[in-house]
Coordinates of C-alpha atoms in Angstrom, one line a residue:
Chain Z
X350 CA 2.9 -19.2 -18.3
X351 CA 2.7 -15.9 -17.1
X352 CA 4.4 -15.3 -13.5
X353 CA 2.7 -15.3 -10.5
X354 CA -0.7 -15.6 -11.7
X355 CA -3.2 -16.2 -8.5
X356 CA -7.1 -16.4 -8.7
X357 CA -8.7 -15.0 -5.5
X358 CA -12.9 -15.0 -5.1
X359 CA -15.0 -14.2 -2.4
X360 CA -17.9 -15.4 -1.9
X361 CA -20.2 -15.3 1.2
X362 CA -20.3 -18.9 2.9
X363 CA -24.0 -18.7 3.3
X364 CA -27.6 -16.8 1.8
X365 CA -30.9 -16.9 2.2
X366 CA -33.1 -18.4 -1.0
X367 CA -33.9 -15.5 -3.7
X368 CA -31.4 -13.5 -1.3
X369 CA -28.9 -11.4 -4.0
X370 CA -25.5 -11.6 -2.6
X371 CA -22.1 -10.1 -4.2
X372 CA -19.5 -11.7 -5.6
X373 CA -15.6 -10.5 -5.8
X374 CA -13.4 -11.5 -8.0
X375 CA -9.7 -10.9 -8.8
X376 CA -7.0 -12.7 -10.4
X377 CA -3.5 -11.2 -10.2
X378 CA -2.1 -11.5 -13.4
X379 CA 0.4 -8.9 -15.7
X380 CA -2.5 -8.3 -18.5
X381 CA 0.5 -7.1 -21.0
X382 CA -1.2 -5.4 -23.7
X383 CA 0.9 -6.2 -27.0
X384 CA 1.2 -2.9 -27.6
X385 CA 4.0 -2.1 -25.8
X386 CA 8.1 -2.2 -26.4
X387 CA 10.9 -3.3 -24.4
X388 CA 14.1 -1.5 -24.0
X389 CA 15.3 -2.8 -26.9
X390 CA 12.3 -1.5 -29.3
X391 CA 11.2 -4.3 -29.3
X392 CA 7.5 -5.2 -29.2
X393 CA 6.7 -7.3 -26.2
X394 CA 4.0 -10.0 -27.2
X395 CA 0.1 -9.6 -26.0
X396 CA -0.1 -12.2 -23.2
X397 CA -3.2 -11.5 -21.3
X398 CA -6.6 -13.1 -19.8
X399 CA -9.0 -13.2 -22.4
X400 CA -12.1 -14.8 -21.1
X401 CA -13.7 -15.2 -17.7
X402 CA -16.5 -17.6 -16.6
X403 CA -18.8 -18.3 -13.1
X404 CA -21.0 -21.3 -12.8
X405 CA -23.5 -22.4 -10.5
X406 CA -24.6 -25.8 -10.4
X407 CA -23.3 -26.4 -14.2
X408 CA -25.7 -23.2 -14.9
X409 CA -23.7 -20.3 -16.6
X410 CA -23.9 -16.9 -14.4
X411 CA -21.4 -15.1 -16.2
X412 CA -19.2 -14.9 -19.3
X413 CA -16.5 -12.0 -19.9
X414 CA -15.1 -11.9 -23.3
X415 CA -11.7 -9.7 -21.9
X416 CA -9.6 -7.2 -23.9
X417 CA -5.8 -5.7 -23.9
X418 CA -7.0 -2.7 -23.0
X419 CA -8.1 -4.3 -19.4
X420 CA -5.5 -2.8 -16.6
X421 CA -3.4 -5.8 -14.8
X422 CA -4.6 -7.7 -11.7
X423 CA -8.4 -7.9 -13.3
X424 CA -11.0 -7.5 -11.1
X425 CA -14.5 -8.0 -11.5
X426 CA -17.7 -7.8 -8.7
X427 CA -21.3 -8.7 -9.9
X428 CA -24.1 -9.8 -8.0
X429 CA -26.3 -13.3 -8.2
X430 CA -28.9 -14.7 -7.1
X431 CA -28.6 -18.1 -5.4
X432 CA -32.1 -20.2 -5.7
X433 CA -30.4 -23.4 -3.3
X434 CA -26.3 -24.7 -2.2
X435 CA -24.1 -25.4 -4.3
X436 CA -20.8 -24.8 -5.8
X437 CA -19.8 -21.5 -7.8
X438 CA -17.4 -22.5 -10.1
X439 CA -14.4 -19.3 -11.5
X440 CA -12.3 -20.2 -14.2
X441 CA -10.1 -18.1 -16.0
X442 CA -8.4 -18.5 -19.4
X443 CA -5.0 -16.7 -20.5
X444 CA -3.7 -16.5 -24.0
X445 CA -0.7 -19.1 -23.4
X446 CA -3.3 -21.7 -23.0
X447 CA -3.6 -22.0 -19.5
X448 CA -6.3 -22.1 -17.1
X449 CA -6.9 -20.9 -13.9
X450 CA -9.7 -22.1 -11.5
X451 CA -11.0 -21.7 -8.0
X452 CA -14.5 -22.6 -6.3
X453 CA -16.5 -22.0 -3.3
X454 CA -19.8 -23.3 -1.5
X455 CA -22.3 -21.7 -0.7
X456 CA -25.0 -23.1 2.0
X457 CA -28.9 -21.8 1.5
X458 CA -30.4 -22.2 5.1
Chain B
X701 CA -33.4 34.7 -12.1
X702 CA -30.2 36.0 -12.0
X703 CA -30.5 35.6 -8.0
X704 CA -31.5 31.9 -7.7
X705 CA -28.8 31.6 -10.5
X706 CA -26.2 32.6 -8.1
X707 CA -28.1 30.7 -4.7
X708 CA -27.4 27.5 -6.7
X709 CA -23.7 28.6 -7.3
X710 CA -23.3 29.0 -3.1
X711 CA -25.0 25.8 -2.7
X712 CA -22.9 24.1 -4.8
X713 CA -19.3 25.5 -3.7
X714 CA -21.1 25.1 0.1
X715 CA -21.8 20.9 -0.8
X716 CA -18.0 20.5 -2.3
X717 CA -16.6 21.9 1.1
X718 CA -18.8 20.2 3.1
X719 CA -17.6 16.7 1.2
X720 CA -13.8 17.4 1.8
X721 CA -14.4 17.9 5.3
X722 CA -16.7 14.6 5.6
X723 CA -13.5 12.6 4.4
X724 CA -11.3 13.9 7.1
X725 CA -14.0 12.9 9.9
X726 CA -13.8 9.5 8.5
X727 CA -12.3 6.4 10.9
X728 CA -10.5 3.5 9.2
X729 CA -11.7 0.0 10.1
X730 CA -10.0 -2.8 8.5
X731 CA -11.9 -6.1 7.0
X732 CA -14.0 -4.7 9.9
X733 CA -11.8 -6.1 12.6
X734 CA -8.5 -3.5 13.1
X735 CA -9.2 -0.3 14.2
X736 CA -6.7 2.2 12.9
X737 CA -5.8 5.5 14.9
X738 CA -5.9 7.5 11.8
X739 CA -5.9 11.4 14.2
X740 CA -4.4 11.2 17.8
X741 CA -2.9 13.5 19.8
X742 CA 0.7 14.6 18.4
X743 CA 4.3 13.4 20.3
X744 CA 5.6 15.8 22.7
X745 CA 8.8 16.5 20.6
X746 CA 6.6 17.5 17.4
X747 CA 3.9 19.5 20.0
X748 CA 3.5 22.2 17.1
X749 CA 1.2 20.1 15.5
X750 CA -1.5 19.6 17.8
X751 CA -2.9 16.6 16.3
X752 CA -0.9 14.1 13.8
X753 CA -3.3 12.2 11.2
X754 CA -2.4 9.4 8.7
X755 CA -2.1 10.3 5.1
X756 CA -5.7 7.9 5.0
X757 CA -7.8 11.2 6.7
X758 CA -6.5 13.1 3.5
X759 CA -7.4 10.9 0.5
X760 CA -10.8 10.7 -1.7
X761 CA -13.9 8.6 0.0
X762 CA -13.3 6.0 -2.8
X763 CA -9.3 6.0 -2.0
X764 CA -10.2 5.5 1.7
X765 CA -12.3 2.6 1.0
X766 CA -9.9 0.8 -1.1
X767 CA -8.2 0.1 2.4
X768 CA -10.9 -0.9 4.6
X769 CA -11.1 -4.3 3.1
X770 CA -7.8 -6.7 2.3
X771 CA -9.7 -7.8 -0.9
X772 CA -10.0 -4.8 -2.7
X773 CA -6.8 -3.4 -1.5
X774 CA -4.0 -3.9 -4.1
X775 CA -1.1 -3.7 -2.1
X776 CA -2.3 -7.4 -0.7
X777 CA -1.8 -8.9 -3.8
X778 CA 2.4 -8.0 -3.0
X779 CA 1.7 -9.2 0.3
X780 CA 0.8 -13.1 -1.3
X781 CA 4.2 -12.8 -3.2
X782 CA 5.9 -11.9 0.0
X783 CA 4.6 -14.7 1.7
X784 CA 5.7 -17.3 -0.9
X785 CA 9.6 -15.8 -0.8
X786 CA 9.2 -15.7 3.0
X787 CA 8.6 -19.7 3.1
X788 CA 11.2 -20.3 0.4
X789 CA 14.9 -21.3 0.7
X790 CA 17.3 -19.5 -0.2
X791 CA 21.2 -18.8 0.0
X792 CA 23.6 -21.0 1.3
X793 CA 23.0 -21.7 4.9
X794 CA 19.2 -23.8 3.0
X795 CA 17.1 -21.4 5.3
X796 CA 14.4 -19.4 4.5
X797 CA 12.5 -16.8 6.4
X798 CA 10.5 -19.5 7.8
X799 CA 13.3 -21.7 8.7
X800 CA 14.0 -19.1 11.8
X801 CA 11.0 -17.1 12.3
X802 CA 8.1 -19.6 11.3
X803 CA 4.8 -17.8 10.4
X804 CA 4.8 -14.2 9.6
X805 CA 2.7 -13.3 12.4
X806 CA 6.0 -13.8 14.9
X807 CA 7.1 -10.0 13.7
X808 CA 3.9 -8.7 14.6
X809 CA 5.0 -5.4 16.6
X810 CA 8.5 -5.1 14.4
X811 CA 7.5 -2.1 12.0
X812 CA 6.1 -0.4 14.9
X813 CA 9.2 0.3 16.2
X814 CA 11.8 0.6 13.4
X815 CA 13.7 2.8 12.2
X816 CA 15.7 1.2 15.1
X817 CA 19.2 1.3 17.1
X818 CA 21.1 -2.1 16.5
X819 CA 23.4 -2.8 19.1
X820 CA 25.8 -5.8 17.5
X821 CA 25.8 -3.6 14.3
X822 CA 26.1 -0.2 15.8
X823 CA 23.6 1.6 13.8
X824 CA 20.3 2.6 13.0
X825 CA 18.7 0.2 10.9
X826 CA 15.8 0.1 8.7
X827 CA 13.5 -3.0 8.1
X828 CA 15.2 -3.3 4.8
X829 CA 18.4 -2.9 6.2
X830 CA 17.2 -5.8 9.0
X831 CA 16.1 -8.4 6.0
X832 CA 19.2 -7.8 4.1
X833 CA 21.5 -8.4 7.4
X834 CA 19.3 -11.8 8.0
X835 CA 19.7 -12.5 4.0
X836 CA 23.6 -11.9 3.9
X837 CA 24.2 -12.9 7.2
X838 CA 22.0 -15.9 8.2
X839 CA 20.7 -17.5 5.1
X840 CA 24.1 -17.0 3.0
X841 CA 22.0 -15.2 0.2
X842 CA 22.5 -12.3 -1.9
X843 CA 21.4 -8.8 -0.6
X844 CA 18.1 -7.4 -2.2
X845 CA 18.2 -4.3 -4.0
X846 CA 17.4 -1.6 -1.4
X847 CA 14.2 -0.2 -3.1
X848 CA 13.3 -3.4 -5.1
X849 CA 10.3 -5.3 -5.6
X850 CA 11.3 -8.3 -3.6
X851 CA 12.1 -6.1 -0.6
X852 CA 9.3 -3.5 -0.9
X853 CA 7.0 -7.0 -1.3
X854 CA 8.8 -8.2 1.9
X855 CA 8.1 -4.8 4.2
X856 CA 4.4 -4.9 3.3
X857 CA 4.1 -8.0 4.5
X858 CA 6.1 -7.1 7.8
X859 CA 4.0 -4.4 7.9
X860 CA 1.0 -6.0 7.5
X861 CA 0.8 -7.9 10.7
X862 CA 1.3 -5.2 12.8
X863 CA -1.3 -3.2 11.6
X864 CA -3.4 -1.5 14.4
X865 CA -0.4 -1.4 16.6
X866 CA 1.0 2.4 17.1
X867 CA 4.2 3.7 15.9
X868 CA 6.3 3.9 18.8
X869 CA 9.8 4.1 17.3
X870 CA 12.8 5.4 19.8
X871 CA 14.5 9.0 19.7
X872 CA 17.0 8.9 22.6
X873 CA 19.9 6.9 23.9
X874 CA 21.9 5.6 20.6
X875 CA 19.6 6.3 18.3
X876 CA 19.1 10.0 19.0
X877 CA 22.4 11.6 17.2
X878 CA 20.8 10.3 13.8
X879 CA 17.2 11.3 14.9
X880 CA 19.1 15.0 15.2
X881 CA 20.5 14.7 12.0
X882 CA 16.9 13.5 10.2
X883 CA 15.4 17.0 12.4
X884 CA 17.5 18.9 10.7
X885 CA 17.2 17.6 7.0
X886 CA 13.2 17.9 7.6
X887 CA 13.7 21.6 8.5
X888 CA 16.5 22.4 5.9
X889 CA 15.5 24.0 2.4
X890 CA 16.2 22.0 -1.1
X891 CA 16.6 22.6 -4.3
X892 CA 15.4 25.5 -6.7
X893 CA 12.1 25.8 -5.2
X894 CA 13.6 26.5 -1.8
X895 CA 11.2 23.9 0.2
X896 CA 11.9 22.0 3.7
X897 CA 9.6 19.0 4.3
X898 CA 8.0 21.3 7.1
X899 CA 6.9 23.8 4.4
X900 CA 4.4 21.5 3.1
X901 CA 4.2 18.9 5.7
X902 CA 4.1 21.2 8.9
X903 CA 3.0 24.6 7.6
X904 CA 0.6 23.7 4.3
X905 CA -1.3 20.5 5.1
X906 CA -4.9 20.6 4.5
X907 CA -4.0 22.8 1.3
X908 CA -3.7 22.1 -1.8
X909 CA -0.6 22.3 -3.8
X910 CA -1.8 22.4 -6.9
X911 CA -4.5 19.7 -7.1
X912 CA -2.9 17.4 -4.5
X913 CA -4.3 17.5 -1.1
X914 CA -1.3 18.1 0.9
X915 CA -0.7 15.7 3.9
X916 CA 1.1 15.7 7.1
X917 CA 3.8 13.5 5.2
X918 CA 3.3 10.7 7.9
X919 CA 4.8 7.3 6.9
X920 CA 3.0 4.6 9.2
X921 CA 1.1 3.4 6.0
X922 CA 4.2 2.4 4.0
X923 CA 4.7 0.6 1.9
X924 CA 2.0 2.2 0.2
X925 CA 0.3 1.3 -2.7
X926 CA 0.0 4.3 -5.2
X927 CA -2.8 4.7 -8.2
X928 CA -0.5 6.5 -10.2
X929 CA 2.1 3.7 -10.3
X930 CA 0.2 0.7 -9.5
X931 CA 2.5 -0.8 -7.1
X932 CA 3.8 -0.7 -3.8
X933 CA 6.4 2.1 -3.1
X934 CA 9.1 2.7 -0.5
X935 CA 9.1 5.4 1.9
X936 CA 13.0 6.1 1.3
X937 CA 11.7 6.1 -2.9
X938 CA 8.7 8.5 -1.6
X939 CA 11.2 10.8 0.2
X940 CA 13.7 10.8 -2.7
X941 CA 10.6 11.7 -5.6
X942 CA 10.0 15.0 -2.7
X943 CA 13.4 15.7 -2.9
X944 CA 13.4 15.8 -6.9
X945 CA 9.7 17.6 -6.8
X946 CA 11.7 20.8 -5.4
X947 CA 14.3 20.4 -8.1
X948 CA 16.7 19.3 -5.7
X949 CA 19.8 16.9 -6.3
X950 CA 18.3 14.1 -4.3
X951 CA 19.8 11.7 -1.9
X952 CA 20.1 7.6 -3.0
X953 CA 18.3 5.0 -1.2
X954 CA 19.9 3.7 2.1
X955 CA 22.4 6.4 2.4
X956 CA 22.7 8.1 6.0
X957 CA 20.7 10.8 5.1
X958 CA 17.5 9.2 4.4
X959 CA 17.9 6.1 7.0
X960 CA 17.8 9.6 10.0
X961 CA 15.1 11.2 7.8
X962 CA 13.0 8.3 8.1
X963 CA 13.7 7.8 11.8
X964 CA 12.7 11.6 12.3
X965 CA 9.6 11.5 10.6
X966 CA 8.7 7.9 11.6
X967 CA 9.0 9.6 14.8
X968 CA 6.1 12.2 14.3
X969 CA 3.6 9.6 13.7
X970 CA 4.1 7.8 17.0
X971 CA 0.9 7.1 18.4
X972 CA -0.5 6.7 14.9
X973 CA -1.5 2.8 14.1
X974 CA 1.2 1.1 11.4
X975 CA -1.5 0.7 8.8
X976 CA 1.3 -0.7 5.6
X977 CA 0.3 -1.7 3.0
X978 CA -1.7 1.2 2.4
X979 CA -3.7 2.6 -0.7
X980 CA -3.3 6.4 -1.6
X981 CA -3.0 8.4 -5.1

């Protein structure tokens, strides 16, 4: 498992129906390419995050396929729309196998 | 034609000035809560200067909001590791940073005032220098590597809870000998290009040296987080690439030298707000 690695979402605590809030998203993580070599010349193995997922409800809001050329500490802001409360659901998946995963509520007065 | 031809050329270099200027106007709120004095009035003993403002006034509209919130500013991310190596033991003595000064928030106020004279050790000491005597001393543990990640990770987050607060480091009394000898290395000319600090820092700022918008060379917002390197850098590392950017032999990390070069120029920001980590190219 890759060091360090910390998911980090914010999401506001509460909307309005139909109302189109913004999502943040970031997940520190080293997002080591493959491509490089260490001081040896030897090559350094790929090990990054290669998919990222949001839910709502169970309902899919989005679905990142993720490549090595993606800069470290991944960061990604979209916008939804939030038609009652419920839970967003982040998860993140990273070459080794692991899977990283945070959630908030949201409250639609 | 020719004439509205040329109109549209005036209005265009007339727009591009008029955008630089609208970034140094700007005013730094953070997460909308800590205002940050980033242009006040400048300390008596640097009076030349009229007004001292933070590197932030300097940078690009999309640099400057990088630091307004804690979420999109980079340099937090080291913060989170520095909190987990603050609450963990470490060294002999089973303590940990917690152990003696409980939540991080107790140092609120400390990076305000340091570079500062230590009395038991009879010095001037840096932060860094401060952790390493509480690593060595109290917790039995190895000294971090001046520069290094764990301790540059360790100021920002010492930094961090003091942000807002203004620089107010001391020049007189004991510390004042080395805040002479930091004067002098700020006015004194290195390497093959012949530049003092003060040629760029006192006499250029607001140019451009090259394509970098030249600064006053303040340090309140280190450790600073840097979009060329991606990661948090030292102010003694910052004065040393300077140094080597006039083709001058440089000076190491945590030699005398530096330790009164940063008490002189932490000096010329007092009355600026401590603003570490900070975000700038």
């Amino acid at each position: 498992m890759a060091d360090n690695v910390k998911p980090r979402v914010r999401v506001p605590s509460d909307a309005t129906a139909g109302e189109e809030i913004t999502i943040k998203t970031l997940i520190s993580h080293t997002m080591e390419s493959g491509q490089r070599k260490d001081g040896d010349g030897n090559p350094i193995p790929r090990s990054i995050i290669n998919r990222f997922t949001c839910t709502f409800n169970g309902e899919p809001v989005i679905d990142v396929t993720m490549e090595p050329a993606i800069s470290t500490n991944p960061y990604f802001e979209f916008q939804a729309i939030v038609p009652e409360s419920g839970t967003f659901e982040f998860t993140w998946y990273d070459d080794d196998g692991s899977v990283y995963t945070d959630s908030k509520e949201i409250t639609v007065g | 034609m020719k004439l509205l031809f040329r109109g549209g050329v005036v209005a265009g270099a007339l727009f591009a000035a008029l955008a630089a200027q609208a970034d140094e106007e700007a005013n730094l709120v953070i997460n909308g809560d800590i205002e940050i004095t980033v242009r006040t009035d400048a300390p008596e003993h640097v009076a030349q200067l009229g007004t001292i403002y933070s590197g932030w006034v300097f940078r690009s509209d999309e640099t400057q909001s990088l630091q307004m919130d804690d979420f999109e500013n980079p340099g937090m991310i080291f913060v989170d590791d520095a909190i987990d190596a603050w609450n963990t033991v470490d060294g002999t003595a089973g303590n940990s940073c917690a152990a003696c000064h409980g939540e991080p928030e107790s140092l609120a106020g400390v990076r305000a005032v340091y570079p500062k004279w230590n009395d038991e050790a009879e010095e001037v000491r840096t932060i860094a220098m401060q952790v390493n005597g509480c690593r060595t001393e109290r917790m039995g543990a190895e000294a971090w590597k001046y520069d290094g990640k764990e301790m540059i990770n360790m100021e920002a987050l010492i930094a961090s809870v003091s942000r807002g607060m203004p620089v107010d480091v001391a020049i007189d009394g004991p510390a004042q000998s080395m805040w002479e000898l930091g004067r002098e290395i700020y006015y004194t000319r290195f390497g093959q290009l012949d530049l003092s600090c003060a040629n760029c820092h006192e006499d250029n700022y607001g140019n451009n040296i090259r394509s970098d918008h030249l600064s006053q060379g303040q340090i309140n917002g280190f450790p600073t987080y840097r979009l060329k390197n991606a990661q948090l850098n030292g102010v003694q590392s910052r004065f040393r690439g300077c140094i080597r950017d006039t083709r001058g032999e440089t000076y190491g990390v945590g030699v005398e030298e530096l330790i009164a070069l940063e008490l002189y120029v932490a000096s010329r920001g007092n009355g600026l707000s401590v603003e570490g980590p900070s975000v700038r190219n």
